[in-house]
Coordinates of C-alpha atoms in Angstrom, one line a residue:
X28 CA -19.3 15.6 -6.5
X29 CA -22.1 14.1 -4.4
X30 CA -21.4 11.2 -2.3
X31 CA -23.3 7.9 -2.1
X32 CA -23.3 5.0 0.4
X33 CA -24.5 1.5 0.2
X34 CA -26.3 -0.6 2.9
X35 CA -23.9 -2.9 4.0
X36 CA -25.4 -6.3 4.8
X37 CA -24.0 -6.9 8.3
X38 CA -26.6 -8.2 10.6
X39 CA -26.5 -7.8 14.4
X40 CA -24.2 -10.3 16.0
X41 CA -24.3 -11.0 19.7
X42 CA -20.7 -11.9 20.8
X43 CA -20.6 -12.9 24.3
X44 CA -22.7 -10.2 26.1
X45 CA -22.0 -7.5 23.3
X46 CA -23.6 -6.6 20.1
X47 CA -21.8 -4.4 17.4
X48 CA -23.3 -3.3 14.2
X49 CA -21.4 -1.5 11.5
X50 CA -23.3 1.2 9.4
X51 CA -22.0 3.1 6.6
X52 CA -22.0 6.8 6.6
X53 CA -21.1 9.6 4.0
X54 CA -18.1 11.7 4.1
X55 CA -17.3 15.1 2.6
X56 CA -17.0 14.9 -1.2
X57 CA -13.2 15.9 -0.7
X58 CA -12.9 12.6 1.3
X59 CA -15.2 10.3 -0.8
X60 CA -16.3 9.8 -4.4
X61 CA -18.2 7.5 -6.6
X62 CA -15.8 5.2 -8.4
X63 CA -15.8 5.0 -12.2
X64 CA -15.6 1.7 -14.3
X65 CA -15.0 -1.2 -13.8
X66 CA -16.4 -0.9 -10.3
X67 CA -20.1 -1.5 -9.8
X68 CA -22.4 1.4 -10.0
X69 CA -22.6 3.9 -7.1
X70 CA -19.5 2.1 -5.4
X71 CA -17.8 4.8 -3.1
X72 CA -14.2 5.0 -2.0
X73 CA -13.6 4.7 0.9
X74 CA -16.7 3.0 2.3
X75 CA -16.9 4.6 5.7
X76 CA -18.1 2.7 8.7
X77 CA -18.9 3.2 12.3
X78 CA -20.6 1.5 15.1
X79 CA -24.3 2.1 15.3
X80 CA -25.7 4.5 18.1
X81 CA -26.9 1.6 19.9
X82 CA -23.7 -0.3 19.7
X83 CA -21.7 2.7 20.9
X84 CA -23.5 2.2 24.5
X85 CA -21.4 -0.6 25.3
X86 CA -18.5 -0.4 22.8
X87 CA -15.2 -2.1 23.6
X88 CA -12.2 -3.0 21.8
X89 CA -12.9 -6.9 22.5
X90 CA -16.5 -6.6 21.4
X91 CA -15.1 -5.0 17.9
X92 CA -12.4 -7.5 17.4
X93 CA -14.8 -10.4 18.3
X94 CA -17.4 -9.2 15.9
X95 CA -14.8 -8.7 13.1
X96 CA -13.3 -12.1 13.7
X97 CA -16.8 -13.8 13.5
X98 CA -17.9 -11.8 10.3
X99 CA -14.6 -12.8 8.7
X100 CA -14.9 -16.5 9.7
X101 CA -18.4 -16.8 8.4
X102 CA -18.3 -15.0 5.1
X103 CA -15.2 -12.9 4.8
X104 CA -17.4 -9.8 5.0
X105 CA -15.0 -7.2 5.2
X106 CA -12.5 -8.9 2.5
X107 CA -15.4 -8.8 0.1
X108 CA -16.1 -5.1 0.7
X109 CA -12.4 -4.3 0.4
X110 CA -12.4 -6.2 -3.0
X111 CA -15.2 -3.9 -4.2
X112 CA -14.5 -0.5 -2.7
X113 CA -10.5 -0.9 -2.5
X114 CA -10.5 0.9 0.8
X115 CA -12.6 1.0 3.9
X116 CA -12.6 3.7 6.8
X117 CA -13.5 2.9 10.5
X118 CA -14.3 5.8 12.5
X119 CA -15.2 6.5 16.2
X120 CA -13.7 2.9 17.4
X121 CA -12.0 2.7 20.8
X122 CA -8.5 2.3 19.3
X123 CA -5.9 4.6 21.3
X124 CA -2.6 3.3 20.8
X125 CA -0.2 1.0 18.8
X126 CA -1.2 -2.1 20.7
X127 CA -4.8 -1.5 20.3
X128 CA -4.4 -0.9 16.7
X129 CA -2.3 -4.2 16.3
X130 CA -5.4 -6.2 18.0
X131 CA -7.8 -4.6 15.7
X132 CA -5.7 -5.3 12.6
X133 CA -5.0 -8.9 13.4
X134 CA -8.8 -9.7 14.0
X135 CA -9.2 -9.7 10.3
X136 CA -7.4 -13.0 10.2
X137 CA -4.7 -12.3 7.5
X138 CA -1.2 -13.2 7.8
X139 CA 1.4 -10.7 8.6
X140 CA 3.5 -9.4 5.9
X141 CA 7.1 -9.7 6.0
X142 CA 9.0 -7.0 4.2
X143 CA 12.0 -8.1 2.1
X144 CA 14.1 -5.4 0.8
X145 CA 12.6 -2.4 2.7
X146 CA 13.5 1.0 1.6
X147 CA 11.8 3.0 4.3
X148 CA 12.8 2.7 8.1
X149 CA 9.9 1.2 10.0
X150 CA 10.9 0.4 13.5
X151 CA 8.4 -2.0 15.3
X152 CA 6.0 -0.4 17.9
X153 CA 3.7 -3.3 18.5
X154 CA 3.0 -6.7 16.7
X155 CA 3.3 -6.1 13.0
X156 CA 2.8 -2.4 13.6
X157 CA 5.4 0.5 12.6
X158 CA 5.2 4.1 11.5
X159 CA 3.8 4.5 8.1
X160 CA 6.7 6.7 6.9
X161 CA 9.2 9.0 8.7
X162 CA 10.1 11.1 5.6
X163 CA 10.2 14.9 6.3
X164 CA 6.8 16.6 6.6
X165 CA 7.5 18.7 3.4
X166 CA 7.8 15.7 1.3
X167 CA 5.1 14.5 -0.8
X168 CA 4.5 10.9 -1.2
X169 CA 2.4 10.5 -4.3
X170 CA -0.2 7.8 -5.0
X171 CA 1.3 4.3 -5.3
X172 CA 0.5 0.7 -4.3
X173 CA 2.6 -0.6 -1.5
X174 CA 6.0 -1.9 -2.6
X175 CA 5.6 -1.8 -6.3
X176 CA 9.3 -1.7 -6.7
X177 CA 10.0 -5.3 -5.3
X178 CA 8.4 -8.6 -6.0
X179 CA 7.0 -9.4 -2.7
X180 CA 4.1 -6.9 -1.8
X181 CA 1.3 -7.0 0.9
X182 CA -2.4 -7.5 0.0
X183 CA -3.8 -5.5 2.9
X184 CA -2.6 -2.3 4.5
X185 CA -4.0 -0.9 7.7
X186 CA -3.4 2.7 8.6
X187 CA -4.1 4.2 12.1
X188 CA -4.1 7.9 12.9
X189 CA -2.8 8.7 16.3
X190 CA -2.4 12.4 15.8
X191 CA -3.7 14.7 13.0
X192 CA -2.1 18.0 12.0
X193 CA -4.3 21.1 11.7
X194 CA -3.6 21.6 8.1
X195 CA -2.4 19.1 5.4
X196 CA -1.1 15.6 6.1
X197 CA -4.1 14.0 4.1
X198 CA -3.8 10.5 2.8
X199 CA -4.8 10.0 -0.9
X200 CA -7.0 7.2 -1.9
X201 CA -7.7 6.0 -5.4
X202 CA -8.3 2.9 -7.6
X203 CA -5.9 0.9 -9.4
X204 CA -8.8 -0.7 -11.3
X205 CA -10.0 2.7 -12.5
X206 CA -6.5 3.9 -13.2
X207 CA -6.0 1.0 -15.7
X208 CA -9.4 1.5 -17.4
X209 CA -8.7 5.2 -17.8
X210 CA -5.0 4.6 -19.2
X211 CA -6.3 1.8 -21.5
X212 CA -8.7 4.2 -23.2
X213 CA -6.4 7.3 -23.0
X214 CA -2.9 6.0 -23.5
X215 CA -3.5 2.6 -25.0
X216 CA -0.1 2.4 -26.6
X217 CA 1.5 2.7 -23.1
X218 CA -0.7 -0.1 -21.8
X219 CA 0.5 -2.2 -24.6
X220 CA 4.0 -1.5 -23.8
X221 CA 3.5 -2.4 -20.2
X222 CA 1.6 -5.5 -21.0
X223 CA 4.5 -6.7 -23.4
X224 CA 7.5 -5.7 -21.4
X225 CA 6.8 -5.1 -17.8
X226 CA 9.2 -2.7 -16.0
X227 CA 12.7 -3.1 -14.9
X228 CA 12.9 -1.7 -11.2
X229 CA 16.6 -1.0 -10.0
X230 CA 16.9 -0.4 -6.4
X231 CA 20.1 0.9 -4.8
X232 CA 20.7 -0.1 -1.1
X233 CA 23.6 1.4 0.7
X234 CA 25.3 0.4 3.9
X235 CA 24.5 4.0 5.2
X236 CA 20.9 5.6 5.2
X237 CA 20.5 7.5 1.9
X238 CA 17.9 9.8 2.9
X239 CA 15.9 10.9 6.0
X240 CA 13.4 8.1 6.7
X241 CA 15.1 5.7 4.4
X242 CA 16.6 2.3 5.3
X243 CA 20.0 0.8 5.3
X244 CA 21.2 -2.4 3.5
X245 CA 21.2 -4.3 6.7
X246 CA 17.5 -3.2 7.5
X247 CA 16.5 -4.3 4.1
X248 CA 18.3 -7.8 3.9
X249 CA 20.3 -8.3 6.9
X250 CA 18.2 -10.0 9.4
X251 CA 20.4 -13.1 9.5
X252 CA 23.8 -10.9 9.9
X253 CA 25.6 -11.1 13.0
X254 CA 27.8 -8.3 14.4
X255 CA 30.8 -10.6 14.2
X256 CA 30.2 -11.8 10.5
X257 CA 33.2 -10.9 8.1
X258 CA 32.4 -9.3 4.8
X259 CA 32.0 -12.4 2.7
X260 CA 29.6 -14.0 5.2
X261 CA 27.6 -10.8 5.2
X262 CA 27.2 -10.8 1.4
X263 CA 26.2 -14.3 1.3
X264 CA 23.5 -13.9 3.8
X265 CA 22.2 -10.7 1.9
X266 CA 22.3 -12.7 -1.4
X267 CA 20.2 -15.5 0.3
X268 CA 17.5 -13.2 1.5
X269 CA 17.3 -11.6 -2.0
X270 CA 16.9 -15.2 -3.4
X271 CA 13.7 -15.6 -1.2
X272 CA 11.9 -13.3 -3.7
X273 CA 11.5 -16.4 -5.8
X274 CA 11.9 -14.7 -9.2
X275 CA 14.9 -16.6 -10.5
X276 CA 16.4 -14.8 -13.6
X277 CA 14.1 -11.9 -13.1
X278 CA 15.9 -10.8 -10.0
X279 CA 19.6 -10.1 -10.3
X280 CA 22.1 -7.9 -8.1
X281 CA 25.4 -6.3 -8.4
X282 CA 27.6 -5.3 -5.6
X283 CA 28.9 -1.7 -6.0
X284 CA 31.0 0.6 -3.7
X285 CA 28.9 1.2 -0.5
X286 CA 26.1 -1.4 -1.3
X287 CA 24.1 -3.4 -3.7
X288 CA 22.0 -2.6 -6.8
X289 CA 19.0 -5.0 -7.1
X290 CA 17.2 -5.3 -10.3
X291 CA 13.7 -6.9 -10.7
X292 CA 11.8 -7.3 -13.9
X293 CA 8.1 -6.7 -12.6
X294 CA 4.6 -6.8 -13.9
X295 CA 2.8 -3.3 -13.6
X296 CA -0.6 -4.9 -14.8
X297 CA -1.7 -7.5 -12.4
X298 CA -5.3 -9.1 -12.1
X299 CA -7.6 -8.9 -9.1
X300 CA -8.2 -12.4 -7.6
X301 CA -11.6 -13.6 -8.1
X302 CA -12.6 -11.1 -10.9
X303 CA -9.6 -11.1 -13.0
X304 CA -10.1 -7.5 -13.7
X305 CA -6.7 -5.8 -14.6
X306 CA -5.0 -3.5 -12.1
X307 CA -2.4 -1.0 -12.7
X308 CA -0.1 -2.0 -9.7
X309 CA 2.6 0.7 -9.8
X310 CA 4.4 3.6 -8.3
X311 CA 5.2 5.1 -11.9
X312 CA 3.4 8.3 -11.2
X313 CA 5.1 8.8 -7.8
X314 CA 8.5 8.3 -9.4
X315 CA 7.6 10.9 -12.0
X316 CA 6.5 13.2 -9.2
X317 CA 10.0 12.5 -7.4
X318 CA 12.0 13.2 -10.2
X319 CA 10.1 16.4 -11.1
X320 CA 10.6 17.5 -7.7
X321 CA 14.2 16.7 -7.6
X322 CA 13.4 14.6 -4.5
X323 CA 16.4 12.7 -2.9
X324 CA 14.6 9.4 -3.0
X325 CA 14.8 9.5 -7.0
X326 CA 18.2 8.2 -6.5
X327 CA 17.1 5.1 -4.8
X328 CA 14.8 3.7 -7.5
X329 CA 15.1 3.8 -11.2
X330 CA 12.2 2.6 -13.6
X331 CA 12.7 1.5 -17.1
X332 CA 10.5 -0.6 -19.5
X333 CA 11.4 -4.6 -19.0
X334 CA 13.6 -4.4 -22.1
X335 CA 15.7 -1.7 -20.5
X336 CA 14.6 1.1 -22.6
X337 CA 13.3 4.4 -21.1
X338 CA 9.9 5.1 -20.3
X339 CA 8.8 8.2 -22.1
X340 CA 8.0 11.1 -19.6
X341 CA 4.8 12.1 -21.3
X342 CA 3.2 8.8 -20.3
X343 CA 4.3 9.2 -16.7
X344 CA 2.8 12.7 -16.7
X345 CA -0.5 11.2 -18.0
X346 CA -0.6 8.8 -15.3
X347 CA -0.1 11.4 -12.8
X348 CA -2.9 13.4 -14.7
X349 CA -5.3 10.6 -14.3
X350 CA -4.5 9.9 -10.7
X351 CA -5.2 13.5 -9.7
X352 CA -8.6 13.2 -11.3
X353 CA -9.6 10.0 -9.8
X354 CA -8.1 10.4 -6.2
X355 CA -9.7 11.8 -3.0
X356 CA -7.6 13.2 0.1
X357 CA -8.6 11.6 3.4
X358 CA -8.8 14.2 6.1
X359 CA -7.8 12.3 9.1
X360 CA -9.7 12.4 12.4
X361 CA -7.7 11.1 15.5
X362 CA -8.5 7.5 15.8
X363 CA -9.3 6.8 12.1
X364 CA -8.4 3.5 10.7
X365 CA -8.0 3.2 6.8
X366 CA -7.7 -0.3 5.4
X367 CA -6.6 -0.7 1.8
X368 CA -6.9 -3.8 -0.6
X369 CA -3.4 -3.1 -1.9
X370 CA -4.1 -4.9 -5.3
X371 CA -6.7 -2.5 -6.3
X372 CA -6.1 0.8 -4.4
X373 CA -3.3 3.2 -4.0
X374 CA -2.4 5.6 -1.1
X375 CA 0.2 8.1 -0.4
X376 CA 0.8 11.3 1.8
X377 CA 0.5 14.8 1.5
X378 CA 2.8 17.4 3.2
X379 CA 1.5 19.1 6.3
X380 CA 2.0 22.6 8.2
X381 CA 3.5 22.6 11.9
X382 CA 5.9 20.2 13.5
X383 CA 7.0 16.7 12.2
X384 CA 5.3 15.1 15.3
X385 CA 1.9 16.8 14.5
X386 CA 1.1 13.7 12.3
X387 CA 1.4 10.2 13.6
X388 CA 0.0 7.6 11.4
X389 CA 0.9 3.9 12.2
X390 CA 1.0 1.0 9.5
X391 CA 0.2 -2.8 9.6
X392 CA 0.8 -4.8 6.5
X393 CA -0.8 -8.3 5.7
X394 CA -0.6 -11.0 3.0
X395 CA -3.8 -12.4 1.4
X396 CA -4.5 -16.0 0.6
X397 CA -3.8 -15.3 -3.2
X398 CA -1.4 -13.4 -5.1
X399 CA -2.5 -11.1 -8.2
X400 CA -2.8 -13.1 -11.5
X401 CA -0.7 -12.5 -14.5
X402 CA -1.9 -10.2 -17.4
X403 CA -0.3 -11.4 -20.7
X404 CA 1.9 -14.5 -21.3
X405 CA 5.5 -13.7 -20.2
X406 CA 6.6 -15.9 -17.5
X407 CA 8.0 -12.8 -15.8
X408 CA 4.2 -11.4 -15.5
X409 CA 3.4 -14.0 -12.8
X410 CA 3.5 -12.7 -9.1
X411 CA 4.8 -15.4 -6.7
X412 CA 4.9 -15.5 -3.0
X413 CA 8.2 -15.1 -1.4
X414 CA 9.9 -18.0 0.1
X415 CA 9.8 -18.7 3.7
X416 CA 12.9 -17.9 5.8

C-alpha cells in the first residue's frame, strides 16, 4: 500500500540560539499505512518526523527538548497529533542512552505513570525509564494496549531503540479505533456482549517469578513492604496497594498458596477524550495468541466476560484476524523513538534472530490529563485514576 504524509503545521521556533523544525517523511509500506475509518482521510500510522536539514546543522538534545516543551505549552502540538495518528516516530535525533531518552520523554510535559500490579520485570535505568520487556527473544508479544488487564493504565508510551537486531524484533503498530470499527461491522454481536458485560481479568501474582521476564508479587504490590515485616503485615500492605485502583467492588482478591489472585471487572470499550470515539482497549487478541502458542504467560492472566462466562474462541480469533490486516511492523533503526497514544493505539513485539541482547528497547510510561470515557451505562465501565499512594 502506498504511504502518505501530511504537512505538519509546526513553524520554526527560535529557542535561545537554536531553531528546530520537525518535518514529516514517508516510510516503507511495511512500516506505515493509511488508517481506515474513523480516522480522518489520509491519516498515516505512524506519523514519521525528523529535524529539517537546516535544523540538523546545530541539533542538540537541549534544543530539541526546549522546542518540544514550547510547542506543547503553546498548543499541545504533539498531543494533538498523537490523538489523530495514534503513534509518532522520531528519527535521527541525538538520543544515545537511557538518560537522553528520559530527558526527551519528559519534555512532553506528561505525568510519569506509576505501574500498580506490574506483571513484567522493569528495572529502573533512568528517571521513568525501564526495559520495554525482558521476555525471551523467541516470544511473540502480540498487539495490545498497555496494561489492559488492570484498571490503571498509562495514556502515553515512549519506546527508544538502543540496539536493533539484523532480522526480526519489529514493533507492531495498529489503531484501536480502527479495530473497534471493523469489529463492530464484522462481529457486532461480540461488541454488544463486550459493551453489556465488559471482561473479568483474573491475574495471578506469585511470591516467586512465574516466567522469564515476569514480575514477583512484591514487585507488583510490595513497594511499602519492609524486609522485617511479618506475613500479616505484608498482606495488609499488599491489599492497601490493590485498593488504590479505586474500583471498589469491581476489584477483588483471594489469597492462594504461593500468592494472590486479583480479579477486575473492566471495560474493553472505552472512548477517546475529546472525540468520544469508541476504542477497543484490550489484549484479547494477544491473550488468544498466547493460548494458541501454549505460552507460559497464559497462566498469569485469564479473561472472561464480565458475568464470568467464557468468551467464545471464534471472536478472539476474529480480533486477531482484523489486527493482522490493520497493523504494520515497525523496523527499528538505532536511535528511533516511537510514541503511542495508548488509548487509541496498540503495540507489541516480534521475535528476532541472534542473541537476546541484539535488541534493546527502553520504555517510558506517562499519564494524561484525562482518563478514557465510558461506553455504555454500567458503573463498572467508567475508568478512574488510581489513588495517590
